[in-house]
Short mmCIF file of C-alpha atoms in Angstrom, two decimals:
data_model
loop_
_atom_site.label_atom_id
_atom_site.label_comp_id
_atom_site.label_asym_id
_atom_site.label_seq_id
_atom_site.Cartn_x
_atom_site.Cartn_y
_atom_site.Cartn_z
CA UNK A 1 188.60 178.06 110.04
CA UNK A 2 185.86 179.94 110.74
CA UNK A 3 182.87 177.50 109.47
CA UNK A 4 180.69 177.21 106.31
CA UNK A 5 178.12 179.08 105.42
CA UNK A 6 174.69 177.72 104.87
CA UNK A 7 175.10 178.79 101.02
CA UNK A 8 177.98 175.77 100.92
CA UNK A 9 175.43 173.27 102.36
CA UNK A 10 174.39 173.08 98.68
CA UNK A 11 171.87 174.99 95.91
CA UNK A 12 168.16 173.71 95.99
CA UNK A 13 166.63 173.38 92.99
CA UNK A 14 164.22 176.26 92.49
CA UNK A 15 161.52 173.98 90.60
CA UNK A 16 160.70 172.16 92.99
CA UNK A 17 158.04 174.55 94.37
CA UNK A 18 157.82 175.31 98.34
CA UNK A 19 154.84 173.09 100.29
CA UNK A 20 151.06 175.25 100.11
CA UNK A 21 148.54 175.36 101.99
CA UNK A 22 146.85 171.55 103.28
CA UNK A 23 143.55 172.50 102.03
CA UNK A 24 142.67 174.16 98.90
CA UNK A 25 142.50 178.50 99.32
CA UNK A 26 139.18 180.48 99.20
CA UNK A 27 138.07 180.90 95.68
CA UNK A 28 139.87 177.59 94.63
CA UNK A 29 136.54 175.83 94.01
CA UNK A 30 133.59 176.74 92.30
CA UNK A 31 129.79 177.00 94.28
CA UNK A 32 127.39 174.32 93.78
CA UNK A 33 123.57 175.25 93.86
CA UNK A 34 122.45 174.08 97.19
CA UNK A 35 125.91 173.66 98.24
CA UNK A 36 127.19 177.02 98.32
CA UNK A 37 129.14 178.43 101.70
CA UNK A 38 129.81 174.55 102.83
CA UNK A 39 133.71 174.84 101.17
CA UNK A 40 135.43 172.91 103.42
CA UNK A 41 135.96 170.15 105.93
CA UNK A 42 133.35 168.24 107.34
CA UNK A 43 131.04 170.79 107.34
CA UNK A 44 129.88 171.93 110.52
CA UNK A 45 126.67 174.20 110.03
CA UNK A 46 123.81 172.38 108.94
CA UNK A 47 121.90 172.21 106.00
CA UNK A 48 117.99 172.69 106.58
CA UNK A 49 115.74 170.46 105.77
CA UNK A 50 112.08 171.41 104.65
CA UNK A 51 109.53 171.90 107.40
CA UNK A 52 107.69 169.09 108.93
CA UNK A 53 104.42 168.10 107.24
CA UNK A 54 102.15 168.80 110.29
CA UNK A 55 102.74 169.89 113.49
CA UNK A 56 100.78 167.73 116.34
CA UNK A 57 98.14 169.13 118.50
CA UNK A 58 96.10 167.15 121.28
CA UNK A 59 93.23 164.99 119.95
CA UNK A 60 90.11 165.95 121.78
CA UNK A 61 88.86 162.73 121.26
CA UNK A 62 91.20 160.57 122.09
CA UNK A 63 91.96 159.73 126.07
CA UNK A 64 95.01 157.63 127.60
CA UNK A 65 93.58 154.58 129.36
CA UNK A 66 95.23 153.18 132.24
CA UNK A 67 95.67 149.43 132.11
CA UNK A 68 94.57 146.74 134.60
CA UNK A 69 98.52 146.33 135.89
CA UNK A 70 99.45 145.19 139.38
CA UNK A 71 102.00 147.60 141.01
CA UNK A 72 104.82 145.14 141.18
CA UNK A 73 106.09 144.16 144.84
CA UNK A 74 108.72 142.59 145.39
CA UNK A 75 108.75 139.39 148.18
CA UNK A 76 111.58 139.86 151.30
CA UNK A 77 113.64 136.87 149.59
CA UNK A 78 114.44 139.21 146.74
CA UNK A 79 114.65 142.12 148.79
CA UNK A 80 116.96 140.18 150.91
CA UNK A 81 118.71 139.02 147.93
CA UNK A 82 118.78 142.22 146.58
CA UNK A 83 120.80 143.99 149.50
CA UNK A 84 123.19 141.47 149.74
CA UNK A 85 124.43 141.83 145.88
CA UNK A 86 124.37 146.02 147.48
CA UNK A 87 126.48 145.25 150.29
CA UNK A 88 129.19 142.80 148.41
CA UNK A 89 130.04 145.07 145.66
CA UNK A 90 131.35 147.88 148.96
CA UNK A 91 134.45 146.05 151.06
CA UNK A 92 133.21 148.44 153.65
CA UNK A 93 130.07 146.80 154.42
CA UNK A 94 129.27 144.08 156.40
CA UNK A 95 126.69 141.31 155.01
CA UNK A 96 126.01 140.07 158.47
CA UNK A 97 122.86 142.75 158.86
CA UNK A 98 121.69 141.88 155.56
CA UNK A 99 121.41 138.41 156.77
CA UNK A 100 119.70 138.79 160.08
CA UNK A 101 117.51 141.66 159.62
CA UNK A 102 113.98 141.32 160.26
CA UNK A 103 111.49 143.34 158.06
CA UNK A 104 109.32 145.38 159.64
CA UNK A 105 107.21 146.39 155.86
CA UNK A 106 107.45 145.98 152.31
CA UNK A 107 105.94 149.26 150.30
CA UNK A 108 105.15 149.01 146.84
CA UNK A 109 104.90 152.70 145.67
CA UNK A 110 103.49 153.28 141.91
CA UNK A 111 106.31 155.39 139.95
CA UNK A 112 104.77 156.36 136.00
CA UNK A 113 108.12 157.33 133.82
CA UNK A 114 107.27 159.45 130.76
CA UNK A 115 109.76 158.83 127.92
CA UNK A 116 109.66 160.75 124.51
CA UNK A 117 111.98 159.46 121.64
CA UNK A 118 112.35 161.88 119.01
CA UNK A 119 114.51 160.21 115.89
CA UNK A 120 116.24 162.95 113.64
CA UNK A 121 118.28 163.40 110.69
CA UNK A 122 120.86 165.89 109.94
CA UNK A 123 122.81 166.92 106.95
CA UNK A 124 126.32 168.97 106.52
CA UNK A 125 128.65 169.02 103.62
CA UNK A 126 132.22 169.96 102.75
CA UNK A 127 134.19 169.96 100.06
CA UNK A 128 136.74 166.90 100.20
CA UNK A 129 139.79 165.53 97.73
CA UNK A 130 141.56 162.34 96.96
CA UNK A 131 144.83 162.18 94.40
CA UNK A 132 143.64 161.55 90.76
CA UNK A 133 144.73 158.41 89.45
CA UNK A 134 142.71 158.09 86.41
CA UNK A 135 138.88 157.31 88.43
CA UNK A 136 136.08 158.10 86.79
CA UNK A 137 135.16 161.67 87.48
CA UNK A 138 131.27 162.36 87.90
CA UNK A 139 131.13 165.48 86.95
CA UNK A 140 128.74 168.39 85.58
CA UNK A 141 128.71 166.97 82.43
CA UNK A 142 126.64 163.95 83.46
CA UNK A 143 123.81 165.98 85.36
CA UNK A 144 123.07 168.79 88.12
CA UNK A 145 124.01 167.69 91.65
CA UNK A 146 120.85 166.50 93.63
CA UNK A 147 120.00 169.17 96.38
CA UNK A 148 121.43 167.77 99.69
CA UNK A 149 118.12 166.48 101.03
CA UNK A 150 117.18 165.20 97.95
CA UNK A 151 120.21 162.26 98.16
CA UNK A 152 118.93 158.85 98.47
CA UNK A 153 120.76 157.81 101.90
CA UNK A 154 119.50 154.30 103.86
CA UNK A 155 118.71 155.23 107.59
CA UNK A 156 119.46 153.00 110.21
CA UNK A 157 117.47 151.29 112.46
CA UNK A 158 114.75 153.62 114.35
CA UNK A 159 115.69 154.81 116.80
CA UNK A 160 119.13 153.91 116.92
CA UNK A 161 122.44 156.21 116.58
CA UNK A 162 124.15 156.20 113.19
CA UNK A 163 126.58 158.35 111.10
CA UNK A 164 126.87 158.07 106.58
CA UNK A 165 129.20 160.01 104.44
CA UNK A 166 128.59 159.87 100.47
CA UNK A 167 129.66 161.87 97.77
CA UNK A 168 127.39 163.72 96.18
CA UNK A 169 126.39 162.92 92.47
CA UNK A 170 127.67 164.82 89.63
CA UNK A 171 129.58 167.31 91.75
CA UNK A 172 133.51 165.77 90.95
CA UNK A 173 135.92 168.04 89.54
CA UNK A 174 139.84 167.21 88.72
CA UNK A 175 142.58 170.47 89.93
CA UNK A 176 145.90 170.29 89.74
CA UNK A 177 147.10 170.06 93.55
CA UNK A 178 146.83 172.81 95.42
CA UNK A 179 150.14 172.13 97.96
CA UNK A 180 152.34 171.08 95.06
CA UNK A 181 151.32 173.18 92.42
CA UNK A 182 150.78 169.99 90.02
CA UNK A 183 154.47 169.45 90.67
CA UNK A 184 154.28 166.14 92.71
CA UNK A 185 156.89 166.54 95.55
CA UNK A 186 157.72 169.76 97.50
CA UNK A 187 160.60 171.36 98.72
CA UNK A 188 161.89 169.50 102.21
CA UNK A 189 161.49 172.29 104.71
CA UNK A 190 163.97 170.53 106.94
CA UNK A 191 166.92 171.33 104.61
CA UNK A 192 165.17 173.77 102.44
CA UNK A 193 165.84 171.43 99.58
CA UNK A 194 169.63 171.29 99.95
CA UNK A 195 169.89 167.88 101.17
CA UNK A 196 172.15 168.63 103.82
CA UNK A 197 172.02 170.29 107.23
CA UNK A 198 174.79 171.59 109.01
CA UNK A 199 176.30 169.32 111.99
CA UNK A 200 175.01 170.33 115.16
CA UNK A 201 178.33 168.20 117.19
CA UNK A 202 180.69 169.92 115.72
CA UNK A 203 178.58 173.31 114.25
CA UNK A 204 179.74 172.93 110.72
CA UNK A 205 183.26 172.76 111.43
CA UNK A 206 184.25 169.38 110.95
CA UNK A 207 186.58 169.49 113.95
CA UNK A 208 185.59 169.14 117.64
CA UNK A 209 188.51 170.96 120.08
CA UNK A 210 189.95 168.29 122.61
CA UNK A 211 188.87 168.78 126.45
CA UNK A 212 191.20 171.48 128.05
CA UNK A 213 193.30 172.86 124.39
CA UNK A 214 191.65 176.04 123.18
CA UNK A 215 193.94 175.89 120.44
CA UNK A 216 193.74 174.41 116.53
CA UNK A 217 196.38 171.90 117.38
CA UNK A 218 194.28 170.32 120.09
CA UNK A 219 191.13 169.84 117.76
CA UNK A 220 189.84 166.54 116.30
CA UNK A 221 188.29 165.46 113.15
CA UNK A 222 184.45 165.55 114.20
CA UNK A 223 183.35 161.71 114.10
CA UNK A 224 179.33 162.51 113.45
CA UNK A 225 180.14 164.25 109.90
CA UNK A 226 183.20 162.57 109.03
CA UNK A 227 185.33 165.92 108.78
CA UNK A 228 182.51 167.55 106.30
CA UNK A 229 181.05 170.14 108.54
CA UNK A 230 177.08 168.67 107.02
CA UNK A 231 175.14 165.31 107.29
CA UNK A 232 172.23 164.24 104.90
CA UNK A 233 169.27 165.41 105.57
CA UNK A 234 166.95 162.26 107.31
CA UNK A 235 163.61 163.78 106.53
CA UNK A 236 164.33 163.66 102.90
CA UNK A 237 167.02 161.23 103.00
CA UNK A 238 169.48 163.94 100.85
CA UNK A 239 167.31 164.18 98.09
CA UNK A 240 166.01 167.79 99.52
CA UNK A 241 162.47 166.98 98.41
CA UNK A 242 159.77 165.00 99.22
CA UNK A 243 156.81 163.57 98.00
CA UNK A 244 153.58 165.65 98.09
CA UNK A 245 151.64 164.84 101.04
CA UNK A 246 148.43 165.40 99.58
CA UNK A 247 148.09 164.61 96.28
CA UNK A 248 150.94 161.30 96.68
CA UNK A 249 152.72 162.26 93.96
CA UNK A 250 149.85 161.98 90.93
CA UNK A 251 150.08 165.85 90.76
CA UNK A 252 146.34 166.28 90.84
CA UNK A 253 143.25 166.00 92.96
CA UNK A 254 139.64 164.99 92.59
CA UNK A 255 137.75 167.37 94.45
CA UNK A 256 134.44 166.56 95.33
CA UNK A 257 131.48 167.19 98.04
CA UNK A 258 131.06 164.85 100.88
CA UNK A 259 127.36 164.96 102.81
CA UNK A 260 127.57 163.95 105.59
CA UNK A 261 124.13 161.99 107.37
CA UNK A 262 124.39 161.68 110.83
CA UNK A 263 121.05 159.96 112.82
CA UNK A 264 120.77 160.78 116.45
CA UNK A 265 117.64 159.30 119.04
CA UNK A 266 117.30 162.43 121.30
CA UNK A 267 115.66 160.92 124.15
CA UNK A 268 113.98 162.70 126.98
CA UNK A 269 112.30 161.24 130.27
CA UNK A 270 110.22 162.92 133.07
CA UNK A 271 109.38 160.86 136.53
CA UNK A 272 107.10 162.85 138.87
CA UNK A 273 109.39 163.10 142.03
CA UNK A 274 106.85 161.60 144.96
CA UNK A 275 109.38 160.21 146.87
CA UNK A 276 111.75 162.52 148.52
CA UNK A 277 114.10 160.21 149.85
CA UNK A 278 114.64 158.60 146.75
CA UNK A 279 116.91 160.16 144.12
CA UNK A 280 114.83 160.53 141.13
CA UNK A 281 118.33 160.12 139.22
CA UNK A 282 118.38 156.65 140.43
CA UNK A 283 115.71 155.71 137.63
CA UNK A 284 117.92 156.76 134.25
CA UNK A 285 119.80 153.20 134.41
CA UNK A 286 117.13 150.92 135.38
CA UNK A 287 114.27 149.49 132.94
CA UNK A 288 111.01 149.51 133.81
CA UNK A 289 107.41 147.85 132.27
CA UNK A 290 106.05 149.80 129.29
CA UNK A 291 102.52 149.34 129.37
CA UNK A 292 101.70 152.25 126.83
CA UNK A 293 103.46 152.93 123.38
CA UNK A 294 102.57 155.45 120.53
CA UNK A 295 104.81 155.91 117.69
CA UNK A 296 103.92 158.35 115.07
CA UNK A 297 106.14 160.34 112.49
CA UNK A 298 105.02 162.91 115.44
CA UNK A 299 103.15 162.06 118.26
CA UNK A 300 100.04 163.57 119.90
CA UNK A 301 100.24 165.04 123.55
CA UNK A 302 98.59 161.97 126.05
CA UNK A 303 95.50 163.45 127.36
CA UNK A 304 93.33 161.80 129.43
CA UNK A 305 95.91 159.64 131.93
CA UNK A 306 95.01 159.73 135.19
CA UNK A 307 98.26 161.15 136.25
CA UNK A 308 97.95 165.06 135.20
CA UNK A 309 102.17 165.71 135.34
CA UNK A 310 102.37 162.24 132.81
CA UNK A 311 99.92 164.52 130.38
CA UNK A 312 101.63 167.99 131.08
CA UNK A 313 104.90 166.86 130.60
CA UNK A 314 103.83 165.17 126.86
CA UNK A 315 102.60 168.17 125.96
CA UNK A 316 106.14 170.28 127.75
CA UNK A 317 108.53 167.76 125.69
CA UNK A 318 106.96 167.30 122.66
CA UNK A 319 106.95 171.12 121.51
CA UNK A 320 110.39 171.06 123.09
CA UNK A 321 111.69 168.56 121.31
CA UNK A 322 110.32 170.29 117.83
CA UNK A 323 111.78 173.32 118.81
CA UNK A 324 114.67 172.02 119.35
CA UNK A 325 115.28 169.74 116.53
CA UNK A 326 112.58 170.73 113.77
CA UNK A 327 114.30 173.27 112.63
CA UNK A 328 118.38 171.92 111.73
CA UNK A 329 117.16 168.64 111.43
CA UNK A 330 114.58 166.28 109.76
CA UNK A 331 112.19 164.66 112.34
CA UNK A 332 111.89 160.90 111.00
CA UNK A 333 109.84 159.22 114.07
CA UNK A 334 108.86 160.14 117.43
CA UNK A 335 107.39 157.43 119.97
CA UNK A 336 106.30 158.01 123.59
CA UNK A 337 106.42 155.60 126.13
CA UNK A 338 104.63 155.07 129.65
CA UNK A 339 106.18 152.77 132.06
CA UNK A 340 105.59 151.24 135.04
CA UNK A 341 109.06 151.25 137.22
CA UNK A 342 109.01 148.96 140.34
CA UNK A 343 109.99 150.61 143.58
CA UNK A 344 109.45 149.25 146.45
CA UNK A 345 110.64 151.01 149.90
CA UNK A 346 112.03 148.20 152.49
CA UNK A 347 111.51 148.51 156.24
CA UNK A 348 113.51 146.70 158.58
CA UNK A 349 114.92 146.19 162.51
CA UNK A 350 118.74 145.30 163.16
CA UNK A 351 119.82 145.14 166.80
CA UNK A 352 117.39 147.29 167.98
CA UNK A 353 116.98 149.89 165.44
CA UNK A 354 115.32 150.78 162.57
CA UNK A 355 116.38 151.37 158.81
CA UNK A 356 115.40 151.17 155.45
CA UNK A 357 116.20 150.39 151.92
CA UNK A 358 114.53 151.41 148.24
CA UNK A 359 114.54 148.47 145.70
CA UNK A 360 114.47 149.97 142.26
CA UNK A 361 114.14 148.94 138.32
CA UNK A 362 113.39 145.45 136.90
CA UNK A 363 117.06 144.82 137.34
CA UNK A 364 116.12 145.09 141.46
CA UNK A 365 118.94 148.10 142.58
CA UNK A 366 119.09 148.91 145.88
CA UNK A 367 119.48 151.99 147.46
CA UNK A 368 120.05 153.17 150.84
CA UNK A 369 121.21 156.23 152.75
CA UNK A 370 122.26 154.15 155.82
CA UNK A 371 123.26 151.29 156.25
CA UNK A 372 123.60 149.74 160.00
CA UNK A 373 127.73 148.48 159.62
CA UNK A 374 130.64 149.94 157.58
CA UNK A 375 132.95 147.43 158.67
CA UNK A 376 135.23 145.02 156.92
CA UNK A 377 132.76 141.94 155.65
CA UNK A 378 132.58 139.60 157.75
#
């Protein structure tokens, strides 16, 4: 017996159509004015907004004033307190010289951060589908599709991260499916729509030779196919088709373009590094006192503040920022922040020797490039 052939497995039924492709083919839908080249997907090249209204330029007349604000300092209780919470949070540590140190100084050091929030808007768009059941279909008929920046879409909160998707008006059209063919279930490509695949214990045979007999006599019936050589097909449970993945089985799509909004705060901060031994880095993650705020669609460079690298870096960021973002994106707010960060640098004595410690941020961090024990806490 020398095995069947794949042909005995069974005939498929030629119209059931084989699966296409998972999204529709070039050419398969029509352009859309202000749509056209965004086909597919999500859409990943934006679409361009108009230009801003006005682009800012320093006001001549107009000076930064410096509040009457205390350089915060902090007392040695907190300081103490401070490098203590430090020294728990690393087993290696020992609290015992936080405890007993005596301070030597406590230098408050003024540190201006420079913050420039620019709030944006972006828009891509893609052609997307859902199986037709009968929905209303907003098409043509009822109107030309708004231009892309020209749908209504609510914005978030300022300044805060956010993503939309909505379908654009008017721009539905109904296809028959593109991976079935209008057919509503595709050939199974596991079986290629026999409903049987060959048995891979015994290789189609329906016998299985016993251990040690080369010979017919020695064979058994195989126990996986019953003797037949062919099981069902599990991926279409024998039926050698299968229900179109895309279009569920209604046989036709409604296509339709998706714009997607997305809302990004692009935030960028500049500290003027006076302190060497302190990591500017350090300040990203702490908060400080903002004792200066302008928020403007765009804001003016700061001109005028007695720090000149506060004022040069306005002016460096904010044509960065419209550089950057002006042109694939709609510029909805900008605001510009001055704050006051406490830092104060601790000196202290511990058996003999000295050391010191930054404390950092309202929150109080503390950090420290030695430390006089990295023992087991005592």
């Amino acid at each position: 017996m020398d095995g069947e052939k794949d042909d005995d497995l069974g005939a498929f039924d030629p119209s059931i159509p084989e699966e296409g492709p998972s999204a529709p083919p070039p050419g398969w839908l029509d352009d859309v004015h202000g749509y056209q080249g965004h086909r597919g997907g999500e859409g990943d090249d934006p679409l361009y907004p108009p230009p801003p209204a006005y682009t800012p330029q320093p006001e001549l007349d107009k000076n930064t004033s410096v509040p009457d604000v205390r350089v915060p300092q902090v007392s040695e209780e907190v300081a103490r307190d401070a490098l203590l919470r430090f020294v728990e949070s690393r087993w290696r540590f020992s609290s015992k010289p936080a405890r007993n140190m005596s301070f030597r100084e406590l230098r408050a050091v003024t540190v201006y951060r420079y913050r420039l929030e620019t709030f944006c808007e972006t828009r891509t768009s893609g052609w997307q589908f859902e199986p037709y059941n009968g929905q209303l279909v907003d098409g043509a008929e009822f109107g030309l599709s708004p231009l892309p920046w020209d749908v209504p879409v609510a914005p978030p909160q300022r300044f805060s991260d956010g993503v939309e998707k909505v379908r654009v008006p008017h721009s539905c059209i109904v296809k028959v499916c593109h991976m079935c063919s209008g057919c509503g279930r595709v050939r199974c490509n596991s079986c290629y729509g026999r409903g049987q695949k060959r048995c891979l214990i015994c290789h189609g045979k329906g016998f299985r030779r016993k251990p040690g007999n080369h010979k017919r006599s020695g064979s058994t019936r195989c126990t996986s196919c019953h003797g037949r050589g062919r099981k069902r097909c599990l991926s279409c449970n024998g039926q050698g088709f299968k229900t179109c993945s895309v279009c569920h089985g209604s046989q036709n799509l409604l296509h339709f373009i998706q714009l997607t909004v997305t809302w990004k705060n692009n935030v960028s901060d500049f500290v003027p590094d006076r302190q060497p031994d302190f990591p500017d880095e350090k300040f990203e993650k702490v908060t400080g006192d903002p004792f200066f705020i302008d928020e403007n669609v765009l804001v003016y460079p700061i001109r005028g503040f007695p720090d000149q690298e506060i004022c040069d870096a306005s002016s460096r960021l904010i044509q960065e920022h419209l550089q950057r973002f002006s042109a694939t994106s709609r510029v909805l707010q900008q605001r510009q922040t001055i704050e006051l960060v406490p830092l104060t640098h601790a000196f202290y004595t511990y058996s003999g020797k000295d050391f010191s410690f930054f404390v950092y941020g309202t929150e109080n961090k503390v950090f420290t490039s030695r430390y006089p024990s990295a023992c087991s806490v005592l």
